[in-house]
């Protein structure tokens, strides 16, 4: 039998299955599309047992011309977000085309500048229906403008994936999958600067989760307000998502560090927890995953915390059989040890001037990337200074020296002189020298590495 080329639809499915690997991944991509469209209200429904989901938003909507036969909606490598911009998730125009190759995909939209509602339905990359204007039952009526995307029978044309989907739901139920989805959504919302109200409903368990975030001020314009808003977002969002028990916002401390071209900002919680699932990072607005605890950036932060008194409980080392004493312990009997609650909660956002558009997570975490070592050092500095400030006795780190040497070498070529300065941002928003008095209430601790002089 001679070798034959695969049909086009099969090729499309193979390529698409590498882009889309799960129903949660579909929600991830659709949510990012909604945010890019300026949505502030998003309703999500998901049915893991059938491979179905729906995302409806109040964004700007899709122009009617995109629904026509010569439009680019659902076609590979067609996008409204080119060239890439650091304020948007969209880049290459692969997601919707991949989704259309793996499911029965329906898209309905009402653009904010047009009166008509329009819709299209695609199955295995083939147009099944195109309605311009849309039929009455296809209209988007929940909001004045916006888009509704409905996915049915994801991987339905791939029997192995269908069987895998059914087995997973039968073995694990839907609760774990929904918890994983909530974690994904939180990671996206954390780094998104605008106000959003989002609702997620599991069609099987009928469990509903509502998440609300407020907008964040541009850090360059108002550092103090941006830091305070980030603290409120962290304490509120973690509680809404049931990732942790309700925490007083005073237990969250904004932090930041920067060198020319690279900055890190975010917040740590003073209260340790028993899991590393309440840790988030992003590169600009793009979340950085720590799946299987394999991300080197998370490892660096956790290593500094592990080598400190954070999460240590002081208790008496009692020999078995001895009566329990309530007082008069010797120092030898007081043996410190890490408790079950030993991990920090945090959100850290990495900003790289002029590079966020051209980077993806894989490139960024490549050990050969020129800025990776600088960023890991900045993360160490932030963690160390936070622990030191709050009397958690961290072991010293070499990051300060490495940052000085790396910036010092660049200073020689550019005739620049680098200097490290650490500040605390006081209650009135004025920069002050750091104070080390125990019990002093200072809401923001900022570490700044910056160029301070230019010499001819």
PDB file of N, CA and C in Angstrom, residues 137-217:
ATOM      1  N   UNK A 137     -32.821  32.997  18.571  1.00  0.00           N
ATOM      2  CA  UNK A 137     -32.319  32.208  19.700  1.00  0.00           C
ATOM      3  C   UNK A 137     -30.792  32.252  19.821  1.00  0.00           C
ATOM      4  N   UNK A 138     -30.113  32.799  18.834  1.00  0.00           N
ATOM      5  CA  UNK A 138     -28.655  32.878  18.870  1.00  0.00           C
ATOM      6  C   UNK A 138     -28.139  34.223  19.354  1.00  0.00           C
ATOM      7  N   UNK A 139     -29.015  35.172  19.569  1.00  0.00           N
ATOM      8  CA  UNK A 139     -28.589  36.522  19.939  1.00  0.00           C
ATOM      9  C   UNK A 139     -27.982  36.568  21.342  1.00  0.00           C
ATOM     10  N   UNK A 140     -27.096  37.535  21.542  1.00  0.00           N
ATOM     11  CA  UNK A 140     -26.477  37.779  22.846  1.00  0.00           C
ATOM     12  C   UNK A 140     -27.300  38.847  23.557  1.00  0.00           C
ATOM     13  N   UNK A 141     -28.114  38.422  24.517  1.00  0.00           N
ATOM     14  CA  UNK A 141     -29.053  39.338  25.155  1.00  0.00           C
ATOM     15  C   UNK A 141     -28.711  39.646  26.611  1.00  0.00           C
ATOM     16  N   UNK A 142     -27.741  38.935  27.173  1.00  0.00           N
ATOM     17  CA  UNK A 142     -27.417  39.134  28.586  1.00  0.00           C
ATOM     18  C   UNK A 142     -26.774  40.495  28.833  1.00  0.00           C
ATOM     19  N   UNK A 143     -26.091  41.042  27.807  1.00  0.00           N
ATOM     20  CA  UNK A 143     -25.395  42.317  27.954  1.00  0.00           C
ATOM     21  C   UNK A 143     -25.686  43.198  26.735  1.00  0.00           C
ATOM     22  N   UNK A 144     -25.508  44.525  26.852  1.00  0.00           N
ATOM     23  CA  UNK A 144     -25.741  45.414  25.703  1.00  0.00           C
ATOM     24  C   UNK A 144     -24.861  45.071  24.502  1.00  0.00           C
ATOM     25  N   UNK A 145     -23.664  44.601  24.741  1.00  0.00           N
ATOM     26  CA  UNK A 145     -22.780  44.118  23.669  1.00  0.00           C
ATOM     27  C   UNK A 145     -21.956  42.980  24.243  1.00  0.00           C
ATOM     28  N   UNK A 146     -21.339  42.200  23.376  1.00  0.00           N
ATOM     29  CA  UNK A 146     -20.516  41.117  23.883  1.00  0.00           C
ATOM     30  C   UNK A 146     -20.546  39.893  22.982  1.00  0.00           C
ATOM     31  N   UNK A 147     -19.968  38.810  23.492  1.00  0.00           N
ATOM     32  CA  UNK A 147     -19.800  37.588  22.712  1.00  0.00           C
ATOM     33  C   UNK A 147     -20.109  36.371  23.571  1.00  0.00           C
ATOM     34  N   UNK A 148     -20.711  35.372  22.951  1.00  0.00           N
ATOM     35  CA  UNK A 148     -20.936  34.083  23.613  1.00  0.00           C
ATOM     36  C   UNK A 148     -20.301  32.987  22.759  1.00  0.00           C
ATOM     37  N   UNK A 149     -19.417  32.209  23.365  1.00  0.00           N
ATOM     38  CA  UNK A 149     -18.771  31.082  22.684  1.00  0.00           C
ATOM     39  C   UNK A 149     -19.208  29.802  23.383  1.00  0.00           C
ATOM     40  N   UNK A 150     -19.761  28.872  22.604  1.00  0.00           N
ATOM     41  CA  UNK A 150     -20.227  27.596  23.149  1.00  0.00           C
ATOM     42  C   UNK A 150     -19.450  26.457  22.508  1.00  0.00           C
ATOM     43  N   UNK A 151     -18.901  25.596  23.356  1.00  0.00           N
ATOM     44  CA  UNK A 151     -18.131  24.439  22.903  1.00  0.00           C
ATOM     45  C   UNK A 151     -18.884  23.176  23.308  1.00  0.00           C
ATOM     46  N   UNK A 152     -19.096  22.289  22.343  1.00  0.00           N
ATOM     47  CA  UNK A 152     -19.776  21.014  22.632  1.00  0.00           C
ATOM     48  C   UNK A 152     -18.901  19.855  22.194  1.00  0.00           C
ATOM     49  N   UNK A 153     -18.897  18.817  23.032  1.00  0.00           N
ATOM     50  CA  UNK A 153     -18.242  17.547  22.717  1.00  0.00           C
ATOM     51  C   UNK A 153     -16.777  17.739  22.322  1.00  0.00           C
ATOM     52  N   UNK A 154     -16.009  18.381  23.196  1.00  0.00           N
ATOM     53  CA  UNK A 154     -14.585  18.558  22.945  1.00  0.00           C
ATOM     54  C   UNK A 154     -13.909  17.193  22.778  1.00  0.00           C
ATOM     55  N   UNK A 155     -13.062  17.058  21.764  1.00  0.00           N
ATOM     56  CA  UNK A 155     -12.368  15.809  21.401  1.00  0.00           C
ATOM     57  C   UNK A 155     -13.335  14.708  20.963  1.00  0.00           C
ATOM     58  N   UNK A 156     -14.557  15.093  20.587  1.00  0.00           N
ATOM     59  CA  UNK A 156     -15.572  14.092  20.223  1.00  0.00           C
ATOM     60  C   UNK A 156     -15.177  13.224  19.045  1.00  0.00           C
ATOM     61  N   UNK A 157     -14.327  13.719  18.156  1.00  0.00           N
ATOM     62  CA  UNK A 157     -13.892  12.940  16.998  1.00  0.00           C
ATOM     63  C   UNK A 157     -12.653  12.105  17.287  1.00  0.00           C
ATOM     64  N   UNK A 158     -12.215  12.112  18.556  1.00  0.00           N
ATOM     65  CA  UNK A 158     -11.033  11.343  18.957  1.00  0.00           C
ATOM     66  C   UNK A 158     -11.446  10.363  20.060  1.00  0.00           C
ATOM     67  N   UNK A 159     -11.796   9.111  19.691  1.00  0.00           N
ATOM     68  CA  UNK A 159     -12.354   8.141  20.661  1.00  0.00           C
ATOM     69  C   UNK A 159     -11.493   7.958  21.909  1.00  0.00           C
ATOM     70  N   UNK A 160     -10.177   7.967  21.747  1.00  0.00           N
ATOM     71  CA  UNK A 160      -9.309   7.768  22.907  1.00  0.00           C
ATOM     72  C   UNK A 160      -9.492   8.894  23.914  1.00  0.00           C
ATOM     73  N   UNK A 161      -9.595  10.141  23.434  1.00  0.00           N
ATOM     74  CA  UNK A 161      -9.768  11.272  24.329  1.00  0.00           C
ATOM     75  C   UNK A 161     -11.136  11.266  24.982  1.00  0.00           C
ATOM     76  N   UNK A 162     -12.159  10.821  24.250  1.00  0.00           N
ATOM     77  CA  UNK A 162     -13.505  10.726  24.825  1.00  0.00           C
ATOM     78  C   UNK A 162     -13.509   9.729  25.980  1.00  0.00           C
ATOM     79  N   UNK A 163     -12.871   8.572  25.763  1.00  0.00           N
ATOM     80  CA  UNK A 163     -12.792   7.552  26.817  1.00  0.00           C
ATOM     81  C   UNK A 163     -12.011   8.081  28.009  1.00  0.00           C
ATOM     82  N   UNK A 164     -10.919   8.788  27.741  1.00  0.00           N
ATOM     83  CA  UNK A 164     -10.115   9.358  28.815  1.00  0.00           C
ATOM     84  C   UNK A 164     -10.921  10.372  29.623  1.00  0.00           C
ATOM     85  N   UNK A 165     -11.712  11.174  28.931  1.00  0.00           N
ATOM     86  CA  UNK A 165     -12.546  12.180  29.601  1.00  0.00           C
ATOM     87  C   UNK A 165     -13.552  11.525  30.521  1.00  0.00           C
ATOM     88  N   UNK A 166     -14.229  10.475  30.029  1.00  0.00           N
ATOM     89  CA  UNK A 166     -15.239   9.784  30.840  1.00  0.00           C
ATOM     90  C   UNK A 166     -14.605   9.092  32.043  1.00  0.00           C
ATOM     91  N   UNK A 167     -13.432   8.469  31.828  1.00  0.00           N
ATOM     92  CA  UNK A 167     -12.749   7.778  32.921  1.00  0.00           C
ATOM     93  C   UNK A 167     -12.319   8.741  34.003  1.00  0.00           C
ATOM     94  N   UNK A 168     -11.821   9.883  33.590  1.00  0.00           N
ATOM     95  CA  UNK A 168     -11.356  10.873  34.557  1.00  0.00           C
ATOM     96  C   UNK A 168     -12.498  11.401  35.411  1.00  0.00           C
ATOM     97  N   UNK A 169     -13.635  11.687  34.798  1.00  0.00           N
ATOM     98  CA  UNK A 169     -14.788  12.181  35.553  1.00  0.00           C
ATOM     99  C   UNK A 169     -15.294  11.113  36.503  1.00  0.00           C
ATOM    100  N   UNK A 170     -15.323   9.847  36.034  1.00  0.00           N
ATOM    101  CA  UNK A 170     -15.810   8.753  36.870  1.00  0.00           C
ATOM    102  C   UNK A 170     -14.882   8.501  38.061  1.00  0.00           C
ATOM    103  N   UNK A 171     -13.582   8.635  37.823  1.00  0.00           N
ATOM    104  CA  UNK A 171     -12.611   8.327  38.871  1.00  0.00           C
ATOM    105  C   UNK A 171     -12.437   9.476  39.861  1.00  0.00           C
ATOM    106  N   UNK A 172     -12.397  10.687  39.357  1.00  0.00           N
ATOM    107  CA  UNK A 172     -12.090  11.835  40.210  1.00  0.00           C
ATOM    108  C   UNK A 172     -13.287  12.722  40.490  1.00  0.00           C
ATOM    109  N   UNK A 173     -14.382  12.540  39.718  1.00  0.00           N
ATOM    110  CA  UNK A 173     -15.486  13.468  39.844  1.00  0.00           C
ATOM    111  C   UNK A 173     -15.147  14.797  39.185  1.00  0.00           C
ATOM    112  N   UNK A 174     -15.974  15.789  39.414  1.00  0.00           N
ATOM    113  CA  UNK A 174     -15.740  17.095  38.787  1.00  0.00           C
ATOM    114  C   UNK A 174     -15.161  18.125  39.749  1.00  0.00           C
ATOM    115  N   UNK A 175     -15.173  17.810  41.055  1.00  0.00           N
ATOM    116  CA  UNK A 175     -14.737  18.801  42.040  1.00  0.00           C
ATOM    117  C   UNK A 175     -13.273  19.183  41.845  1.00  0.00           C
ATOM    118  N   UNK A 176     -12.400  18.181  41.627  1.00  0.00           N
ATOM    119  CA  UNK A 176     -10.980  18.471  41.467  1.00  0.00           C
ATOM    120  C   UNK A 176     -10.726  19.278  40.200  1.00  0.00           C
ATOM    121  N   UNK A 177     -11.412  18.906  39.108  1.00  0.00           N
ATOM    122  CA  UNK A 177     -11.243  19.652  37.858  1.00  0.00           C
ATOM    123  C   UNK A 177     -11.700  21.093  38.016  1.00  0.00           C
ATOM    124  N   UNK A 178     -12.810  21.291  38.730  1.00  0.00           N
ATOM    125  CA  UNK A 178     -13.306  22.648  38.942  1.00  0.00           C
ATOM    126  C   UNK A 178     -12.343  23.448  39.814  1.00  0.00           C
ATOM    127  N   UNK A 179     -11.778  22.811  40.835  1.00  0.00           N
ATOM    128  CA  UNK A 179     -10.787  23.501  41.672  1.00  0.00           C
ATOM    129  C   UNK A 179      -9.568  23.911  40.849  1.00  0.00           C
ATOM    130  N   UNK A 180      -9.143  23.024  39.944  1.00  0.00           N
ATOM    131  CA  UNK A 180      -8.017  23.373  39.067  1.00  0.00           C
ATOM    132  C   UNK A 180      -8.367  24.543  38.161  1.00  0.00           C
ATOM    133  N   UNK A 181      -9.614  24.574  37.682  1.00  0.00           N
ATOM    134  CA  UNK A 181     -10.051  25.685  36.837  1.00  0.00           C
ATOM    135  C   UNK A 181     -10.063  26.990  37.619  1.00  0.00           C
ATOM    136  N   UNK A 182     -10.553  26.964  38.852  1.00  0.00           N
ATOM    137  CA  UNK A 182     -10.574  28.171  39.679  1.00  0.00           C
ATOM    138  C   UNK A 182      -9.157  28.687  39.889  1.00  0.00           C
ATOM    139  N   UNK A 183      -8.219  27.770  40.072  1.00  0.00           N
ATOM    140  CA  UNK A 183      -6.818  28.163  40.251  1.00  0.00           C
ATOM    141  C   UNK A 183      -6.292  28.858  38.994  1.00  0.00           C
ATOM    142  N   UNK A 184      -6.640  28.325  37.824  1.00  0.00           N
ATOM    143  CA  UNK A 184      -6.228  28.937  36.556  1.00  0.00           C
ATOM    144  C   UNK A 184      -6.820  30.340  36.419  1.00  0.00           C
ATOM    145  N   UNK A 185      -8.104  30.461  36.735  1.00  0.00           N
ATOM    146  CA  UNK A 185      -8.781  31.755  36.610  1.00  0.00           C
ATOM    147  C   UNK A 185      -8.169  32.785  37.547  1.00  0.00           C
ATOM    148  N   UNK A 186      -7.890  32.381  38.785  1.00  0.00           N
ATOM    149  CA  UNK A 186      -7.282  33.300  39.748  1.00  0.00           C
ATOM    150  C   UNK A 186      -5.936  33.790  39.233  1.00  0.00           C
ATOM    151  N   UNK A 187      -5.135  32.898  38.651  1.00  0.00           N
ATOM    152  CA  UNK A 187      -3.823  33.301  38.135  1.00  0.00           C
ATOM    153  C   UNK A 187      -3.953  34.333  37.020  1.00  0.00           C
ATOM    154  N   UNK A 188      -5.009  34.232  36.217  1.00  0.00           N
ATOM    155  CA  UNK A 188      -5.229  35.203  35.136  1.00  0.00           C
ATOM    156  C   UNK A 188      -5.738  36.526  35.688  1.00  0.00           C
ATOM    157  N   UNK A 189      -6.719  36.457  36.602  1.00  0.00           N
ATOM    158  CA  UNK A 189      -7.311  37.676  37.143  1.00  0.00           C
ATOM    159  C   UNK A 189      -6.317  38.459  37.994  1.00  0.00           C
ATOM    160  N   UNK A 190      -5.435  37.754  38.691  1.00  0.00           N
ATOM    161  CA  UNK A 190      -4.479  38.424  39.554  1.00  0.00           C
ATOM    162  C   UNK A 190      -3.646  39.435  38.778  1.00  0.00           C
ATOM    163  N   UNK A 191      -3.181  39.031  37.596  1.00  0.00           N
ATOM    164  CA  UNK A 191      -2.278  39.892  36.837  1.00  0.00           C
ATOM    165  C   UNK A 191      -3.013  40.819  35.874  1.00  0.00           C
ATOM    166  N   UNK A 192      -4.346  40.698  35.799  1.00  0.00           N
ATOM    167  CA  UNK A 192      -5.117  41.576  34.912  1.00  0.00           C
ATOM    168  C   UNK A 192      -5.439  42.872  35.649  1.00  0.00           C
ATOM    169  N   UNK A 193      -5.072  44.037  35.117  1.00  0.00           N
ATOM    170  CA  UNK A 193      -5.172  45.278  35.892  1.00  0.00           C
ATOM    171  C   UNK A 193      -6.576  45.847  36.027  1.00  0.00           C
ATOM    172  N   UNK A 194      -7.525  45.393  35.214  1.00  0.00           N
ATOM    173  CA  UNK A 194      -8.844  46.029  35.187  1.00  0.00           C
ATOM    174  C   UNK A 194      -9.853  45.307  36.076  1.00  0.00           C
ATOM    175  N   UNK A 195     -10.933  46.003  36.365  1.00  0.00           N
ATOM    176  CA  UNK A 195     -12.011  45.447  37.184  1.00  0.00           C
ATOM    177  C   UNK A 195     -12.750  44.348  36.419  1.00  0.00           C
ATOM    178  N   UNK A 196     -13.027  43.220  37.091  1.00  0.00           N
ATOM    179  CA  UNK A 196     -13.723  42.101  36.461  1.00  0.00           C
ATOM    180  C   UNK A 196     -14.636  41.440  37.490  1.00  0.00           C
ATOM    181  N   UNK A 197     -15.841  41.058  37.048  1.00  0.00           N
ATOM    182  CA  UNK A 197     -16.727  40.202  37.824  1.00  0.00           C
ATOM    183  C   UNK A 197     -16.980  38.948  37.012  1.00  0.00           C
ATOM    184  N   UNK A 198     -16.662  37.801  37.584  1.00  0.00           N
ATOM    185  CA  UNK A 198     -16.705  36.543  36.846  1.00  0.00           C
ATOM    186  C   UNK A 198     -17.464  35.492  37.640  1.00  0.00           C
ATOM    187  N   UNK A 199     -18.302  34.726  36.940  1.00  0.00           N
ATOM    188  CA  UNK A 199     -19.069  33.651  37.568  1.00  0.00           C
ATOM    189  C   UNK A 199     -18.779  32.339  36.854  1.00  0.00           C
ATOM    190  N   UNK A 200     -18.514  31.282  37.616  1.00  0.00           N
ATOM    191  CA  UNK A 200     -18.253  29.947  37.073  1.00  0.00           C
ATOM    192  C   UNK A 200     -19.274  28.980  37.661  1.00  0.00           C
ATOM    193  N   UNK A 201     -19.929  28.211  36.775  1.00  0.00           N
ATOM    194  CA  UNK A 201     -20.935  27.258  37.241  1.00  0.00           C
ATOM    195  C   UNK A 201     -20.660  25.888  36.657  1.00  0.00           C
ATOM    196  N   UNK A 202     -20.598  24.879  37.540  1.00  0.00           N
ATOM    197  CA  UNK A 202     -20.446  23.493  37.120  1.00  0.00           C
ATOM    198  C   UNK A 202     -21.840  22.917  36.885  1.00  0.00           C
ATOM    199  N   UNK A 203     -22.121  22.529  35.642  1.00  0.00           N
ATOM    200  CA  UNK A 203     -23.467  22.070  35.288  1.00  0.00           C
ATOM    201  C   UNK A 203     -23.837  20.765  35.979  1.00  0.00           C
ATOM    202  N   UNK A 204     -22.862  19.945  36.361  1.00  0.00           N
ATOM    203  CA  UNK A 204     -23.143  18.658  36.998  1.00  0.00           C
ATOM    204  C   UNK A 204     -23.419  18.831  38.488  1.00  0.00           C
ATOM    205  N   UNK A 205     -22.468  19.433  39.204  1.00  0.00           N
ATOM    206  CA  UNK A 205     -22.637  19.614  40.650  1.00  0.00           C
ATOM    207  C   UNK A 205     -23.462  20.835  41.000  1.00  0.00           C
ATOM    208  N   UNK A 206     -23.672  21.714  40.020  1.00  0.00           N
ATOM    209  CA  UNK A 206     -24.394  22.977  40.202  1.00  0.00           C
ATOM    210  C   UNK A 206     -23.698  23.905  41.196  1.00  0.00           C
ATOM    211  N   UNK A 207     -22.431  23.681  41.377  1.00  0.00           N
ATOM    212  CA  UNK A 207     -21.627  24.561  42.226  1.00  0.00           C
ATOM    213  C   UNK A 207     -21.294  25.831  41.448  1.00  0.00           C
ATOM    214  N   UNK A 208     -21.431  26.966  42.091  1.00  0.00           N
ATOM    215  CA  UNK A 208     -21.151  28.259  41.457  1.00  0.00           C
ATOM    216  C   UNK A 208     -20.129  29.025  42.279  1.00  0.00           C
ATOM    217  N   UNK A 209     -19.152  29.583  41.604  1.00  0.00           N
ATOM    218  CA  UNK A 209     -18.122  30.398  42.249  1.00  0.00           C
ATOM    219  C   UNK A 209     -18.117  31.765  41.577  1.00  0.00           C
ATOM    220  N   UNK A 210     -18.170  32.819  42.372  1.00  0.00           N
ATOM    221  CA  UNK A 210     -18.142  34.184  41.845  1.00  0.00           C
ATOM    222  C   UNK A 210     -16.877  34.886  42.331  1.00  0.00           C
ATOM    223  N   UNK A 211     -16.170  35.488  41.390  1.00  0.00           N
ATOM    224  CA  UNK A 211     -14.925  36.197  41.706  1.00  0.00           C
ATOM    225  C   UNK A 211     -15.038  37.635  41.241  1.00  0.00           C
ATOM    226  N   UNK A 212     -14.630  38.561  42.088  1.00  0.00           N
ATOM    227  CA  UNK A 212     -14.665  39.980  41.753  1.00  0.00           C
ATOM    228  C   UNK A 212     -13.310  40.602  42.051  1.00  0.00           C
ATOM    229  N   UNK A 213     -12.807  41.374  41.107  1.00  0.00           N
ATOM    230  CA  UNK A 213     -11.568  42.102  41.326  1.00  0.00           C
ATOM    231  C   UNK A 213     -11.782  43.571  41.001  1.00  0.00           C
ATOM    232  N   UNK A 214     -11.100  44.426  41.718  1.00  0.00           N
ATOM    233  CA  UNK A 214     -11.140  45.855  41.435  1.00  0.00           C
ATOM    234  C   UNK A 214      -9.946  46.206  40.564  1.00  0.00           C
ATOM    235  N   UNK A 215      -9.992  47.376  39.942  1.00  0.00           N
ATOM    236  CA  UNK A 215      -8.895  47.798  39.089  1.00  0.00           C
ATOM    237  C   UNK A 215      -7.668  48.166  39.904  1.00  0.00           C
ATOM    238  N   UNK A 216      -6.498  48.128  39.248  1.00  0.00           N
ATOM    239  CA  UNK A 216      -5.237  48.475  39.907  1.00  0.00           C
ATOM    240  C   UNK A 216      -4.624  49.674  39.197  1.00  0.00           C
ATOM    241  N   UNK A 217      -4.217  50.664  39.982  1.00  0.00           N
ATOM    242  CA  UNK A 217      -3.599  51.863  39.449  1.00  0.00           C
ATOM    243  C   UNK A 217      -2.256  51.525  38.808  1.00  0.00           C
TER     244      UNK A 217
END
